[in-house]
Amino acid sequence: MIIHQIVGNKATNACDGLVVDILEIEWFEATKRIQRRHTNSGMEIAIKFTQEGQRLHQDDILYQDDKKVVLVHIKPCEAIVMIPVSLLEMGTICYEIGNKHLPLFIQDDKIMMPFEMPMFRWLEASGYKPEKQELQLLHVLKSNVAPHGHGSSSLFTKILNIASSNE
């Protein structure tokens, strides 16, 4: 079965009385636009998202008919978890981790990332209090912004031109 788009989510669509089949994925597979997987019952699913930015979320519905529903389940994994004590600490931690180009997740006032021992030790050595936990990484912090243009020049160039003409 080829899936081109998500049907909905269990939180907003009724699944009562339907046979639930689960497609288990790792956190890093949620952003893959093309993949071939099998559900827990053995059903083959080919995901082929054509639009930029499409990603899978916990409890997304990939298929639904009058008897069956296929839901996404993001598997728990080992993660580094930190609870910042201030906005300054939150900003500093996010900056440092982002500066190393590592994925960052924010859930329930916690900063999380996939577990890597070198990063765990670096955070400890830097005075933070990281914890190692097994949990689902669900809400990735989107930090990459695609460049875009407005006409023949960028927005930044237009702002610079306006600012320099006012001098």
Short mmCIF file of C-alpha atoms in Angstrom, two decimals:
data_model
loop_
_atom_site.label_atom_id
_atom_site.label_comp_id
_atom_site.label_asym_id
_atom_site.label_seq_id
_atom_site.Cartn_x
_atom_site.Cartn_y
_atom_site.Cartn_z
CA MET A 1 0.00 0.00 0.00
CA ILE A 2 1.38 3.43 -0.95
CA ILE A 3 0.72 6.31 1.44
CA HIS A 4 0.98 9.81 -0.07
CA GLN A 5 -0.49 11.75 2.86
CA ILE A 6 -1.58 11.37 6.45
CA VAL A 7 -5.31 10.68 6.88
CA GLY A 8 -5.52 12.30 10.32
CA ASN A 9 -4.54 11.68 13.92
CA LYS A 10 -6.03 9.46 16.60
CA ALA A 11 -6.56 12.55 18.79
CA THR A 12 -9.01 14.04 16.27
CA ASN A 13 -10.38 11.00 14.41
CA ALA A 14 -12.55 8.31 16.00
CA CYS A 15 -10.98 4.84 15.85
CA ASP A 16 -13.47 3.10 18.16
CA GLY A 17 -14.44 -0.40 17.07
CA LEU A 18 -11.69 -0.63 14.46
CA VAL A 19 -8.84 -3.13 14.40
CA VAL A 20 -5.72 -1.11 15.22
CA ASP A 21 -2.50 -1.97 13.38
CA ILE A 22 0.68 -0.18 14.41
CA LEU A 23 3.56 1.05 12.27
CA GLU A 24 6.50 1.37 14.66
CA ILE A 25 9.25 3.80 13.66
CA GLU A 26 12.36 5.29 15.25
CA TRP A 27 12.41 9.05 15.97
CA PHE A 28 14.76 9.71 13.03
CA GLU A 29 12.43 7.94 10.58
CA ALA A 30 9.62 10.44 11.24
CA THR A 31 11.14 12.96 8.82
CA LYS A 32 11.94 10.51 6.01
CA ARG A 33 9.72 11.28 3.04
CA ILE A 34 10.24 7.94 1.28
CA GLN A 35 10.39 4.64 3.15
CA ARG A 36 9.09 1.09 2.99
CA ARG A 37 8.05 -0.54 6.27
CA HIS A 38 5.84 -3.30 7.69
CA THR A 39 3.19 -2.85 10.36
CA ASN A 40 3.02 -5.13 13.41
CA SER A 41 0.51 -7.35 11.56
CA GLY A 42 2.83 -7.64 8.53
CA MET A 43 1.06 -5.19 6.21
CA GLU A 44 3.55 -3.56 3.82
CA ILE A 45 3.41 0.24 3.83
CA ALA A 46 5.29 2.42 1.33
CA ILE A 47 5.39 6.06 2.40
CA LYS A 48 5.96 8.52 -0.41
CA PHE A 49 5.47 12.11 0.74
CA THR A 50 5.96 14.54 -2.13
CA GLN A 51 5.69 17.85 -0.27
CA GLU A 52 8.52 19.43 1.74
CA GLY A 53 8.01 19.42 5.47
CA GLN A 54 5.70 16.41 5.64
CA ARG A 55 6.60 14.25 8.63
CA LEU A 56 5.07 11.55 10.76
CA HIS A 57 3.83 12.20 14.29
CA GLN A 58 2.79 9.93 17.14
CA ASP A 59 -0.70 8.44 16.48
CA ASP A 60 -0.91 9.70 12.89
CA ILE A 61 -3.40 7.69 10.86
CA LEU A 62 -1.83 6.35 7.66
CA TYR A 63 -4.78 4.25 6.54
CA GLN A 64 -8.37 3.80 7.67
CA ASP A 65 -11.35 1.89 6.33
CA ASP A 66 -14.53 0.59 7.96
CA LYS A 67 -12.65 -2.28 9.68
CA LYS A 68 -9.04 -1.25 10.22
CA VAL A 69 -6.82 1.71 11.07
CA VAL A 70 -3.02 1.95 10.78
CA LEU A 71 -1.41 4.23 13.39
CA VAL A 72 2.15 5.51 13.74
CA HIS A 73 4.00 4.74 16.97
CA ILE A 74 7.36 6.39 17.61
CA LYS A 75 9.50 3.98 19.62
CA PRO A 76 11.08 5.14 22.88
CA CYS A 77 14.87 5.46 22.83
CA GLU A 78 17.71 6.41 25.14
CA ALA A 79 17.81 10.17 25.48
CA ILE A 80 19.61 12.94 27.29
CA VAL A 81 17.08 14.95 29.30
CA MET A 82 17.67 18.33 30.94
CA ILE A 83 15.31 20.59 32.83
CA PRO A 84 16.62 24.17 32.58
CA VAL A 85 16.25 26.31 35.70
CA SER A 86 15.98 29.61 33.80
CA LEU A 87 15.35 31.03 30.34
CA LEU A 88 19.04 31.90 30.13
CA GLU A 89 20.01 28.29 30.79
CA MET A 90 17.40 27.09 28.27
CA GLY A 91 18.77 29.43 25.61
CA THR A 92 22.38 28.53 26.34
CA ILE A 93 21.74 24.77 26.25
CA CYS A 94 19.74 25.03 23.01
CA TYR A 95 22.42 27.23 21.44
CA GLU A 96 25.27 24.89 22.40
CA ILE A 97 23.48 21.76 21.20
CA GLY A 98 22.28 23.49 18.02
CA ASN A 99 25.81 24.74 17.38
CA LYS A 100 26.87 21.09 17.21
CA HIS A 101 24.11 20.43 14.62
CA LEU A 102 22.42 17.81 16.78
CA PRO A 103 18.64 17.24 16.83
CA LEU A 104 16.87 18.85 19.76
CA PHE A 105 13.44 18.07 21.20
CA ILE A 106 11.39 20.14 23.65
CA GLN A 107 8.61 18.44 25.60
CA ASP A 108 7.00 19.32 28.94
CA ASP A 109 9.56 22.06 29.79
CA LYS A 110 12.39 19.59 29.15
CA ILE A 111 15.17 19.71 26.59
CA MET A 112 15.90 16.30 25.07
CA MET A 113 18.17 14.79 22.49
CA PRO A 114 19.13 11.27 21.42
CA PHE A 115 21.68 9.83 23.83
CA GLU A 116 25.35 10.20 22.91
CA MET A 117 27.93 9.62 25.65
CA PRO A 118 30.35 12.36 24.45
CA MET A 119 27.54 14.96 24.57
CA PHE A 120 26.37 13.67 27.96
CA ARG A 121 29.90 14.06 29.37
CA TRP A 122 30.31 17.50 27.78
CA LEU A 123 27.05 18.70 29.35
CA GLU A 124 28.15 17.40 32.76
CA ALA A 125 31.58 19.03 32.39
CA SER A 126 29.88 22.31 31.44
CA GLY A 127 27.96 22.33 34.73
CA TYR A 128 24.57 21.13 33.52
CA LYS A 129 22.66 18.23 35.06
CA PRO A 130 21.81 15.86 32.20
CA GLU A 131 19.88 12.66 32.88
CA LYS A 132 19.76 9.51 30.78
CA GLN A 133 16.17 8.31 30.25
CA GLU A 134 14.24 5.98 27.96
CA LEU A 135 11.42 7.95 26.31
CA GLN A 136 9.76 8.97 23.07
CA LEU A 137 11.30 11.91 21.20
CA LEU A 138 8.20 13.52 19.71
CA HIS A 139 8.53 17.29 19.27
CA VAL A 140 11.65 18.12 17.28
CA LEU A 141 12.70 21.74 17.44
CA LYS A 142 12.71 22.99 13.86
CA SER A 143 15.77 25.18 13.56
CA ASN A 144 16.48 25.05 9.86
CA VAL A 145 14.71 27.77 7.94
CA ALA A 146 14.74 27.49 4.18
CA PRO A 147 15.97 30.65 2.50
CA HIS A 148 13.33 32.44 0.51
CA GLY A 149 13.20 35.42 -1.79
CA HIS A 150 10.85 38.32 -2.36
CA GLY A 151 11.04 39.36 -5.97
CA SER A 152 14.58 39.79 -7.24
CA SER A 153 16.21 40.41 -3.85
CA SER A 154 16.08 38.88 -0.41
CA LEU A 155 14.05 40.35 2.44
CA PHE A 156 17.30 41.09 4.28
CA THR A 157 18.59 43.08 1.29
CA LYS A 158 15.34 45.06 1.12
CA ILE A 159 15.56 45.90 4.84
CA LEU A 160 19.16 47.05 4.42
CA ASN A 161 18.18 49.23 1.46
CA ILE A 162 15.29 50.82 3.39
CA ALA A 163 17.49 51.44 6.44
CA SER A 164 20.30 52.99 4.39
CA SER A 165 17.91 55.26 2.44
CA ASN A 166 16.58 56.73 5.72
CA GLU A 167 20.03 57.96 6.79
#
